[in-house]
Amino acid sequence: MSFDSLGLHAEILRAVLDSGYTEPTPVQARAIPVVLAGRDVMGGAQTGTGKTAAFTLPMLHKLQPYANTSASPARHPVRALILTPTRELCDQVFASVTTYGKYLPLRATAVFGGVDMKPQTESLRRGSEIVVATPGRLLDHVQAKSIDLSQVEILVLDEADRMLDMGFILDIRRILSLLPAHRQTLLFSATFAPEIKKLSEDFMRNPELIEVARRNATNESVTQYLHAAEPAVKRRVLAHLIRHHDMQQVIVFTRTKLMAERLSRELKRDGFNCEAIHGDRTQQSRLETLAAFKDGSLRVLVATDVAARGLDVTELPFVVNFELPTNAEDYVHRIGRTGRAGATGIAISLVGADEDKSLCQIRKLTGKALEVTAVPGEPAQRENRESRERPVREYRESREPRAEREPRTPREGGRRSDIHQVETPLVEGRRTNHSAALGGRVAGAITHFHRARDVARELPALLLPPRYTVSK
Ligand code: AMP
């Protein structure tokens, strides 16, 4: 199928052609005719499928009759409103609107928080047919009476599930109450949770359901690797992987702002060209960092989930989950930053033993086995393991010369009843159960017989002075 056959205005097709797209993606092929026919749409499209153009192109086509070059604000009322959950997505959708609408005299304004309101107010006062907004800042403008939404004909709720996750439901309902009842509503969401269904029942008219991929499915063009790595070695493993795969552009996701800051600082120290974005950075700095990453001048972007949605970097080849997200759906969105629009990508997750629960949830959601494998290019791992095991060996030997040692483990000939579970405090405040064989003869002697991986994981505790209760 070609774009020509969709019946879009020639000036829109010209802009699409300039973007280098030759044929519509599945969500575009299915949604564009339905939107052009005036129907409401519930779009279930996973990230990276081209859903922005799926609503923007027909929206521009429908607004095209209103395009005019008059200077009067009265000739440019708000006709289309696009709501997005994050500032980044807002900026990105705005960029798509201006790209696809560049040959039409339609005006567009982006309205999001964290930046000065004044330029937005001025732009809204001059008049703007299309407003792309985050809910909170839009309501600020409503309050300040700098925007009138009474002539909106098309409403788009982009990444609606995310907006609800972020607690925008009341804001959205308030905004919906300000719009004319007779309008076209397009709702796009990666998932159709019950709240989304409720929203659609309350505010949409017999919407056409368009789903182009299985819900919560991960993009098949993304190869997923999961490597076992404990928190203490993750940074070194990451640095090794960046070099091993020769990653020239990679997003690394962390769970917290604090970790994003720390990791970015440490990677900089390791010599990587790296910056962090998260909610505590000013909007200006977030936009600048994203721009540098997109134009290729920044190699490593460390981000919290604030950037997991919406961020679109052409042909981003790598995504790394430094920590698995607590919300399994975020895994799908994070790795959806790569392998976009038919390109292939690699998503690597570093999984610590304390992340088993998140991993189980991700496996359940994606329906994939997601096997945890060893880090490729062994040296870093072997080096880590050896440097971590050496002190353990030395510690053991210093406490109990090998020749005098009693057999402790079942494999060594010890009795199973000699094996007890003891709880050992770990450095990061976590507590964990160790299998320890307690020798009856040598009071106070403790031997741990972990597999090499477990030893590496629990080394910090082993280096602490023993604080165990000795079995009778
Ligand atoms: P989206 O899912 O809207 O974030 O889009 C994902 C990526 O696909 C963006 O980089 C778009 O520029 C790109 N894209 C959108 N439509 C097409 C198309 N028809 N052909 C190729 N790439 C596209």
Short mmCIF file of C-alpha atoms and ligand atoms in Angstrom, two decimals:
data_model
loop_
_atom_site.label_atom_id
_atom_site.label_comp_id
_atom_site.label_asym_id
_atom_site.label_seq_id
_atom_site.Cartn_x
_atom_site.Cartn_y
_atom_site.Cartn_z
CA MET A 1 0.00 0.00 0.00
CA SER A 2 1.25 3.49 -0.76
CA PHE A 3 0.54 6.77 1.01
CA ASP A 4 -1.03 8.07 -2.23
CA SER A 5 -3.93 5.64 -1.90
CA LEU A 6 -4.96 7.02 1.52
CA GLY A 7 -6.50 10.18 0.08
CA LEU A 8 -4.35 12.62 2.08
CA HIS A 9 -3.86 16.21 0.89
CA ALA A 10 -1.01 16.70 -1.60
CA GLU A 11 0.93 19.06 0.69
CA ILE A 12 0.83 16.47 3.47
CA LEU A 13 2.01 13.74 1.11
CA ARG A 14 4.85 16.03 0.01
CA ALA A 15 5.97 16.39 3.65
CA VAL A 16 5.69 12.64 4.21
CA LEU A 17 7.80 12.02 1.12
CA ASP A 18 10.40 14.49 2.43
CA SER A 19 10.59 12.39 5.60
CA GLY A 20 11.64 9.46 3.44
CA TYR A 21 8.63 7.24 4.19
CA THR A 22 7.58 5.17 1.24
CA GLU A 23 4.66 3.25 2.66
CA PRO A 24 2.39 3.53 5.68
CA THR A 25 3.11 1.37 8.70
CA PRO A 26 0.27 -1.05 9.67
CA VAL A 27 -1.20 1.30 12.27
CA GLN A 28 -1.15 4.14 9.76
CA ALA A 29 -2.75 2.01 7.04
CA ARG A 30 -5.55 1.03 9.39
CA ALA A 31 -6.11 4.24 11.36
CA ILE A 32 -5.80 6.93 8.68
CA PRO A 33 -8.91 5.94 6.66
CA VAL A 34 -10.97 5.56 9.86
CA VAL A 35 -9.95 8.99 11.15
CA LEU A 36 -10.58 10.55 7.76
CA ALA A 37 -14.08 9.03 7.83
CA GLY A 38 -14.71 10.92 11.09
CA ARG A 39 -14.89 7.91 13.43
CA ASP A 40 -13.51 7.85 16.97
CA VAL A 41 -10.52 5.53 17.33
CA MET A 42 -9.15 3.41 20.16
CA GLY A 43 -5.66 2.65 18.94
CA GLY A 44 -3.69 -0.11 20.61
CA ALA A 45 -0.30 0.29 19.03
CA GLN A 46 2.98 -0.47 20.62
CA THR A 47 5.63 2.17 20.76
CA GLY A 48 7.68 2.68 17.61
CA THR A 49 4.94 1.64 15.20
CA GLY A 50 4.45 5.06 13.67
CA LYS A 51 1.32 5.89 15.68
CA THR A 52 2.15 9.63 15.86
CA ALA A 53 1.81 9.95 12.10
CA ALA A 54 -1.26 7.69 12.25
CA PHE A 55 -3.18 10.43 14.04
CA THR A 56 -1.23 13.51 12.90
CA LEU A 57 -1.56 12.98 9.14
CA PRO A 58 -5.37 12.60 9.01
CA MET A 59 -5.72 15.35 11.63
CA LEU A 60 -3.77 17.76 9.38
CA HIS A 61 -5.86 16.67 6.41
CA LYS A 62 -9.06 17.49 8.28
CA LEU A 63 -7.74 20.87 9.44
CA GLN A 64 -6.36 21.81 6.04
CA PRO A 65 -9.56 23.66 4.95
CA TYR A 66 -9.00 26.04 7.91
CA ALA A 67 -5.41 26.83 6.91
CA ASN A 68 -4.98 30.57 6.41
CA THR A 69 -2.32 33.22 6.65
CA SER A 70 -4.41 35.88 8.39
CA ALA A 71 -2.73 37.67 11.30
CA SER A 72 -5.98 37.80 13.26
CA PRO A 73 -6.10 35.42 16.25
CA ALA A 74 -9.83 35.00 15.63
CA ARG A 75 -8.99 33.18 12.41
CA HIS A 76 -6.86 30.64 14.29
CA PRO A 77 -8.95 29.11 17.07
CA VAL A 78 -7.80 25.85 18.65
CA ARG A 79 -9.31 23.11 16.47
CA ALA A 80 -7.20 20.14 17.55
CA LEU A 81 -5.86 19.27 20.98
CA ILE A 82 -3.29 16.54 21.54
CA LEU A 83 -2.67 15.52 25.15
CA THR A 84 0.53 13.69 26.08
CA PRO A 85 1.78 12.41 29.44
CA THR A 86 5.32 13.79 29.40
CA ARG A 87 7.05 16.96 28.35
CA GLU A 88 9.43 14.99 26.14
CA LEU A 89 6.60 13.30 24.27
CA CYS A 90 4.82 16.63 23.96
CA ASP A 91 7.90 18.17 22.38
CA GLN A 92 8.28 15.21 20.08
CA VAL A 93 4.68 15.11 18.90
CA PHE A 94 4.88 18.86 18.33
CA ALA A 95 7.95 18.26 16.16
CA SER A 96 6.02 15.66 14.13
CA VAL A 97 3.08 18.04 13.70
CA THR A 98 5.36 20.78 12.39
CA THR A 99 7.25 18.33 10.16
CA TYR A 100 4.17 16.81 8.52
CA GLY A 101 2.37 20.16 8.39
CA LYS A 102 5.25 22.24 7.09
CA TYR A 103 3.60 22.99 3.72
CA LEU A 104 0.28 24.06 5.26
CA PRO A 105 -0.34 27.48 6.85
CA LEU A 106 -1.63 25.93 10.08
CA ARG A 107 -0.30 27.05 13.44
CA ALA A 108 0.79 24.76 16.25
CA THR A 109 1.85 25.41 19.85
CA ALA A 110 3.48 23.10 22.38
CA VAL A 111 2.36 23.63 25.96
CA PHE A 112 4.24 21.83 28.72
CA GLY A 113 5.51 22.55 32.20
CA GLY A 114 8.98 23.21 33.51
CA VAL A 115 9.57 26.13 31.14
CA ASP A 116 8.51 29.75 31.11
CA MET A 117 4.76 30.14 30.46
CA LYS A 118 5.11 33.50 28.72
CA PRO A 119 6.19 32.38 25.22
CA GLN A 120 3.43 29.75 25.29
CA THR A 121 0.89 32.38 26.32
CA GLU A 122 1.99 34.68 23.51
CA SER A 123 1.77 31.90 20.96
CA LEU A 124 -1.70 30.89 22.19
CA ARG A 125 -2.89 34.52 22.11
CA ARG A 126 -1.71 34.89 18.51
CA GLY A 127 -3.91 31.89 17.69
CA SER A 128 -3.07 28.26 17.02
CA GLU A 129 -5.13 25.58 15.27
CA ILE A 130 -3.22 22.76 16.92
CA VAL A 131 -2.17 22.59 20.57
CA VAL A 132 0.00 19.76 21.86
CA ALA A 133 -0.05 19.80 25.65
CA THR A 134 0.63 18.04 28.91
CA PRO A 135 -2.49 18.17 31.12
CA GLY A 136 -1.12 20.18 34.06
CA ARG A 137 0.29 23.07 32.07
CA LEU A 138 -2.75 23.14 29.80
CA LEU A 139 -4.95 23.68 32.86
CA ASP A 140 -2.62 26.47 34.00
CA HIS A 141 -3.33 28.19 30.70
CA VAL A 142 -7.05 27.54 31.06
CA GLN A 143 -6.89 29.14 34.49
CA ALA A 144 -4.95 32.10 33.11
CA LYS A 145 -7.57 32.38 30.34
CA SER A 146 -4.90 32.25 27.66
CA ILE A 147 -6.61 29.40 25.84
CA ASP A 148 -10.16 28.78 24.66
CA LEU A 149 -11.02 25.14 24.00
CA SER A 150 -14.64 25.67 22.94
CA GLN A 151 -13.94 25.11 19.23
CA VAL A 152 -11.93 21.92 19.47
CA GLU A 153 -13.03 19.40 16.85
CA ILE A 154 -10.40 16.72 17.30
CA LEU A 155 -9.01 15.47 20.59
CA VAL A 156 -6.07 13.05 20.74
CA LEU A 157 -5.14 11.30 23.98
CA ASP A 158 -1.67 9.94 23.28
CA GLU A 159 -0.28 7.23 25.56
CA ALA A 160 -3.47 7.38 27.59
CA ASP A 161 -2.42 4.51 29.86
CA ARG A 162 0.65 6.45 30.87
CA MET A 163 -1.40 9.55 31.60
CA LEU A 164 -3.56 7.52 33.96
CA ASP A 165 -0.48 5.89 35.54
CA MET A 166 0.86 9.36 36.19
CA GLY A 167 -2.30 10.36 38.01
CA PHE A 168 -3.72 12.70 35.36
CA ILE A 169 -7.21 11.22 35.37
CA LEU A 170 -8.88 14.18 37.12
CA ASP A 171 -7.03 16.68 34.94
CA ILE A 172 -8.12 14.76 31.85
CA ARG A 173 -11.73 14.63 32.93
CA ARG A 174 -11.63 18.35 33.69
CA ILE A 175 -10.15 19.09 30.24
CA LEU A 176 -12.74 16.86 28.58
CA SER A 177 -15.49 18.85 30.29
CA LEU A 178 -14.18 22.01 28.64
CA LEU A 179 -14.40 20.59 25.12
CA PRO A 180 -17.44 20.58 22.85
CA ALA A 181 -19.37 17.31 23.19
CA HIS A 182 -19.51 17.00 19.43
CA ARG A 183 -15.95 16.21 18.45
CA GLN A 184 -13.79 13.38 17.21
CA THR A 185 -11.74 11.58 19.86
CA LEU A 186 -8.68 9.46 19.14
CA LEU A 187 -7.21 7.54 22.03
CA PHE A 188 -3.86 5.76 21.73
CA SER A 189 -2.61 3.47 24.41
CA ALA A 190 -0.16 0.60 24.67
CA THR A 191 -2.53 -1.21 27.00
CA PHE A 192 -6.29 -1.17 27.52
CA ALA A 193 -6.60 -1.31 31.27
CA PRO A 194 -10.15 -1.14 32.71
CA GLU A 195 -9.74 2.60 33.49
CA ILE A 196 -8.97 3.27 29.84
CA LYS A 197 -12.06 1.33 28.78
CA LYS A 198 -14.11 3.37 31.28
CA LEU A 199 -12.69 6.60 29.89
CA SER A 200 -13.58 5.55 26.36
CA GLU A 201 -17.11 4.55 27.39
CA ASP A 202 -17.63 7.93 29.05
CA PHE A 203 -16.10 10.14 26.40
CA MET A 204 -16.03 8.40 23.04
CA ARG A 205 -18.69 7.64 20.48
CA ASN A 206 -18.67 4.05 19.30
CA PRO A 207 -14.90 4.01 18.71
CA GLU A 208 -13.29 1.74 16.16
CA LEU A 209 -10.79 -0.52 17.88
CA ILE A 210 -7.52 -0.72 16.00
CA GLU A 211 -4.87 -3.02 17.38
CA VAL A 212 -1.78 -3.69 15.35
CA ALA A 213 0.25 -5.70 17.80
CA ARG A 214 -0.54 -7.97 20.67
CA ARG A 215 -0.98 -5.95 23.82
CA ASN A 216 2.17 -5.65 25.87
CA ALA A 217 4.07 -7.50 23.22
CA THR A 218 7.69 -6.60 22.87
CA ASN A 219 8.81 -5.56 19.44
CA GLU A 220 10.00 -8.64 17.53
CA SER A 221 12.74 -6.67 15.81
CA VAL A 222 14.42 -6.10 19.19
CA THR A 223 16.79 -8.85 20.31
CA GLN A 224 16.67 -9.12 24.07
CA TYR A 225 19.59 -10.25 26.22
CA LEU A 226 19.55 -10.59 29.97
CA HIS A 227 22.82 -10.93 31.86
CA ALA A 228 23.33 -11.82 35.49
CA ALA A 229 25.10 -8.96 37.27
CA GLU A 230 24.92 -7.94 40.88
CA PRO A 231 24.65 -4.25 41.82
CA ALA A 232 28.28 -3.99 42.87
CA VAL A 233 29.58 -5.07 39.45
CA LYS A 234 26.89 -3.62 37.21
CA ARG A 235 28.77 -0.47 36.33
CA ARG A 236 31.87 -2.36 35.29
CA VAL A 237 29.79 -4.83 33.29
CA LEU A 238 28.01 -1.93 31.59
CA ALA A 239 31.28 -0.23 30.66
CA HIS A 240 32.52 -3.56 29.30
CA LEU A 241 29.34 -4.06 27.25
CA ILE A 242 29.48 -0.56 25.78
CA ARG A 243 32.99 -1.33 24.57
CA HIS A 244 32.30 -4.94 23.62
CA HIS A 245 29.32 -4.03 21.39
CA ASP A 246 30.98 -0.81 20.31
CA MET A 247 27.81 1.06 21.27
CA GLN A 248 27.98 4.53 19.79
CA GLN A 249 24.53 5.55 20.98
CA VAL A 250 22.82 3.90 23.91
CA ILE A 251 20.11 4.71 26.45
CA VAL A 252 20.73 3.24 29.87
CA PHE A 253 17.69 3.04 32.13
CA THR A 254 17.87 3.24 35.90
CA ARG A 255 15.06 3.00 38.40
CA THR A 256 15.78 6.14 40.40
CA LYS A 257 16.95 9.67 39.78
CA LEU A 258 19.70 9.18 42.29
CA MET A 259 21.05 6.15 40.49
CA ALA A 260 20.83 7.94 37.13
CA GLU A 261 22.94 10.80 38.50
CA ARG A 262 25.45 8.49 40.15
CA LEU A 263 25.84 6.21 37.17
CA SER A 264 26.24 9.08 34.76
CA ARG A 265 28.93 10.59 37.00
CA GLU A 266 30.77 7.27 37.21
CA LEU A 267 30.56 6.60 33.48
CA LYS A 268 31.96 10.07 32.85
CA ARG A 269 34.84 9.17 35.14
CA ASP A 270 35.30 6.00 33.07
CA GLY A 271 35.79 8.27 30.05
CA PHE A 272 32.37 7.97 28.41
CA ASN A 273 30.57 10.91 26.87
CA CYS A 274 27.50 10.63 29.07
CA GLU A 275 24.63 12.69 30.53
CA ALA A 276 21.61 11.92 32.66
CA ILE A 277 17.98 12.99 32.28
CA HIS A 278 15.39 12.63 35.00
CA GLY A 279 12.66 14.58 36.71
CA ASP A 280 15.00 16.66 38.88
CA ARG A 281 16.83 18.15 35.91
CA THR A 282 15.47 21.44 34.63
CA GLN A 283 13.34 21.21 31.53
CA GLN A 284 15.94 23.22 29.63
CA SER A 285 18.69 20.79 30.56
CA ARG A 286 16.47 17.80 29.68
CA LEU A 287 15.72 19.22 26.26
CA GLU A 288 19.36 20.09 25.59
CA THR A 289 20.54 16.63 26.66
CA LEU A 290 17.93 14.94 24.47
CA ALA A 291 18.88 17.13 21.53
CA ALA A 292 22.57 16.25 21.97
CA PHE A 293 21.69 12.56 22.17
CA LYS A 294 19.48 12.71 19.11
CA ASP A 295 22.08 14.50 16.99
CA GLY A 296 24.69 11.90 17.96
CA SER A 297 26.98 14.21 19.93
CA LEU A 298 26.15 12.40 23.19
CA ARG A 299 27.06 8.70 23.33
CA VAL A 300 25.42 7.47 26.53
CA LEU A 301 22.12 8.78 27.87
CA VAL A 302 21.28 7.60 31.37
CA ALA A 303 17.57 8.01 31.98
CA THR A 304 14.80 7.21 34.38
CA ASP A 305 11.44 6.14 33.00
CA VAL A 306 10.59 9.77 32.33
CA ALA A 307 12.26 9.15 28.97
CA ALA A 308 10.93 5.63 28.48
CA ARG A 309 7.89 6.78 26.62
CA GLY A 310 7.78 8.87 23.56
CA LEU A 311 11.49 9.28 23.07
CA ASP A 312 12.22 8.70 19.44
CA VAL A 313 15.76 8.53 18.18
CA THR A 314 16.19 7.45 14.59
CA GLU A 315 17.76 4.02 14.44
CA LEU A 316 18.75 3.85 18.07
CA PRO A 317 20.59 0.51 18.14
CA PHE A 318 20.95 -0.16 21.87
CA VAL A 319 18.96 0.09 25.07
CA VAL A 320 20.34 -1.12 28.39
CA ASN A 321 18.29 -1.73 31.52
CA PHE A 322 20.84 -1.09 34.22
CA GLU A 323 18.05 -2.01 36.61
CA LEU A 324 14.81 -3.71 35.67
CA PRO A 325 11.78 -1.49 36.07
CA THR A 326 9.39 -2.26 38.92
CA ASN A 327 6.46 -1.89 36.56
CA ALA A 328 6.71 -4.66 33.93
CA GLU A 329 5.00 -2.54 31.29
CA ASP A 330 7.85 -0.07 31.49
CA TYR A 331 10.15 -2.85 30.29
CA VAL A 332 8.18 -3.00 27.05
CA HIS A 333 8.34 0.75 26.68
CA ARG A 334 11.99 1.01 27.54
CA ILE A 335 13.09 -1.57 25.02
CA GLY A 336 10.69 -0.05 22.51
CA ARG A 337 13.14 2.87 22.24
CA THR A 338 15.10 0.68 19.86
CA GLY A 339 13.95 -1.37 16.86
CA ARG A 340 11.58 1.39 15.81
CA ALA A 341 9.71 1.42 12.51
CA GLY A 342 11.23 -1.74 11.13
CA ALA A 343 14.84 -1.18 12.22
CA THR A 344 16.50 -3.83 14.37
CA GLY A 345 17.80 -3.20 17.86
CA ILE A 346 19.38 -4.82 20.88
CA ALA A 347 18.05 -4.50 24.42
CA ILE A 348 20.29 -5.68 27.23
CA SER A 349 19.19 -6.01 30.84
CA LEU A 350 21.52 -6.45 33.78
CA VAL A 351 19.70 -8.56 36.32
CA GLY A 352 20.69 -8.85 39.96
CA ALA A 353 19.48 -11.61 42.26
CA ASP A 354 17.24 -9.10 44.01
CA GLU A 355 15.38 -8.43 40.76
CA ASP A 356 13.83 -11.88 40.40
CA LYS A 357 10.36 -10.60 41.17
CA SER A 358 10.49 -7.90 38.48
CA LEU A 359 11.89 -10.44 36.03
CA CYS A 360 9.04 -12.88 36.72
CA GLN A 361 6.49 -10.13 36.08
CA ILE A 362 8.22 -9.13 32.84
CA ARG A 363 8.27 -12.75 31.66
CA LYS A 364 4.59 -13.07 32.45
CA LEU A 365 3.67 -9.85 30.68
CA THR A 366 5.74 -10.45 27.55
CA GLY A 367 5.12 -14.20 27.41
CA LYS A 368 8.80 -14.73 26.75
CA ALA A 369 11.25 -17.00 28.59
CA LEU A 370 13.92 -14.25 28.73
CA GLU A 371 16.73 -16.50 29.82
CA VAL A 372 19.48 -14.92 31.91
CA THR A 373 22.86 -15.59 30.32
CA ALA A 374 26.51 -14.82 31.03
CA VAL A 375 27.98 -11.52 29.94
CA PRO A 376 29.61 -11.94 26.51
CA GLY A 377 33.31 -11.24 26.08
CA GLU A 378 34.07 -12.97 29.37
CA PRO A 379 37.21 -11.04 30.47
CA ALA A 380 35.34 -8.45 32.51
CA GLN A 381 33.26 -11.11 34.16
CA ARG A 382 36.13 -13.47 34.83
CA GLU A 383 38.21 -10.60 36.12
CA ASN A 384 35.36 -9.54 38.38
CA ARG A 385 34.79 -13.03 39.62
CA GLU A 386 38.46 -13.65 40.27
CA SER A 387 39.08 -10.36 42.00
CA ARG A 388 36.03 -11.00 44.17
CA GLU A 389 36.78 -14.64 44.93
CA ARG A 390 40.41 -14.14 45.86
CA PRO A 391 39.72 -12.36 49.16
CA VAL A 392 37.09 -15.01 50.00
CA ARG A 393 39.62 -17.80 49.45
CA GLU A 394 42.21 -15.93 51.49
CA TYR A 395 39.69 -15.33 54.24
CA ARG A 396 38.69 -18.97 54.37
CA GLU A 397 42.28 -20.16 54.36
CA SER A 398 43.29 -17.72 57.08
CA ARG A 399 40.52 -19.04 59.32
CA GLU A 400 40.91 -22.69 58.62
CA PRO A 401 43.90 -24.34 56.97
CA ARG A 402 42.73 -26.61 54.16
CA ALA A 403 44.52 -29.76 55.46
CA GLU A 404 42.65 -29.69 58.77
CA ARG A 405 39.30 -29.02 57.25
CA GLU A 406 36.46 -31.44 57.97
CA PRO A 407 34.17 -32.41 55.07
CA ARG A 408 31.25 -30.00 55.33
CA THR A 409 29.08 -30.11 52.26
CA PRO A 410 27.15 -33.19 51.16
CA ARG A 411 29.39 -33.32 48.10
CA GLU A 412 32.45 -33.29 50.35
CA GLY A 413 30.98 -36.04 52.46
CA GLY A 414 29.39 -33.93 55.20
CA ARG A 415 25.96 -34.81 56.55
CA ARG A 416 22.97 -32.84 55.25
CA SER A 417 21.87 -32.13 58.81
CA ASP A 418 25.09 -30.16 59.23
CA ILE A 419 23.76 -27.59 56.82
CA HIS A 420 21.90 -24.70 58.33
CA GLN A 421 20.44 -21.50 57.04
CA VAL A 422 21.93 -18.45 58.69
CA GLU A 423 20.95 -14.91 58.09
CA THR A 424 23.75 -12.54 57.32
CA PRO A 425 23.50 -8.78 57.11
CA LEU A 426 24.61 -7.40 53.77
CA VAL A 427 26.28 -4.08 53.21
CA GLU A 428 23.36 -2.41 51.48
CA GLY A 429 21.02 -3.16 54.35
CA ARG A 430 19.60 -6.20 52.60
CA ARG A 431 19.42 -9.41 54.51
CA THR A 432 19.83 -12.72 52.82
CA ASN A 433 19.95 -16.37 53.69
CA HIS A 434 23.25 -18.10 53.30
CA SER A 435 23.65 -21.79 53.18
CA ALA A 436 26.39 -22.48 55.65
CA ALA A 437 27.83 -25.74 56.75
CA LEU A 438 28.55 -25.54 60.43
CA GLY A 439 31.30 -27.84 61.61
CA GLY A 440 30.41 -29.47 64.92
CA ARG A 441 34.02 -29.94 65.92
CA VAL A 442 35.59 -26.56 65.24
CA ALA A 443 33.53 -24.11 67.23
CA GLY A 444 32.95 -20.87 65.41
CA ALA A 445 34.27 -22.06 62.06
CA ILE A 446 31.98 -21.37 59.19
CA THR A 447 32.34 -22.52 55.67
CA HIS A 448 30.31 -21.14 52.86
CA PHE A 449 29.95 -23.30 49.82
CA HIS A 450 28.27 -21.07 47.34
CA ARG A 451 28.55 -21.37 43.67
CA ALA A 452 30.99 -18.83 42.26
CA ARG A 453 28.16 -16.47 41.34
CA ASP A 454 26.71 -16.49 44.82
CA VAL A 455 30.10 -15.90 46.33
CA ALA A 456 30.53 -12.83 44.16
CA ARG A 457 27.09 -11.62 45.18
CA GLU A 458 27.61 -12.00 48.89
CA LEU A 459 31.25 -11.14 49.20
CA PRO A 460 30.77 -7.92 51.17
CA ALA A 461 29.10 -9.84 53.97
CA LEU A 462 31.80 -12.45 54.00
CA LEU A 463 34.41 -9.80 54.50
CA LEU A 464 32.69 -8.52 57.61
CA PRO A 465 33.75 -9.99 60.96
CA PRO A 466 31.66 -13.10 61.59
CA ARG A 467 28.55 -12.45 63.65
CA TYR A 468 26.93 -15.85 63.45
CA THR A 469 25.44 -17.96 66.17
CA VAL A 470 27.31 -21.18 66.25
CA SER A 471 25.30 -24.37 66.24
CA LYS A 472 25.50 -26.66 69.18
P1 AMP B 1 6.08 6.63 16.64
O1 AMP B 1 5.56 5.24 16.93
O2 AMP B 1 5.04 7.53 16.16
O3 AMP B 1 6.86 7.19 17.78
O4 AMP B 1 7.12 6.48 15.40
C1 AMP B 1 8.26 5.72 15.40
C2 AMP B 1 9.22 6.06 14.30
O5 AMP B 1 8.74 5.64 13.04
C3 AMP B 1 9.53 7.53 14.12
O6 AMP B 1 10.92 7.67 14.02
C4 AMP B 1 8.88 7.92 12.83
O7 AMP B 1 9.59 8.96 12.21
C5 AMP B 1 8.96 6.66 12.05
N1 AMP B 1 7.91 6.49 11.04
C6 AMP B 1 6.64 6.91 11.14
N2 AMP B 1 5.96 6.55 10.04
C7 AMP B 1 6.80 5.87 9.24
C8 AMP B 1 6.68 5.23 7.96
N3 AMP B 1 5.54 5.21 7.29
N4 AMP B 1 7.77 4.63 7.44
C9 AMP B 1 8.93 4.63 8.13
N5 AMP B 1 9.12 5.23 9.33
C10 AMP B 1 8.06 5.83 9.89
#
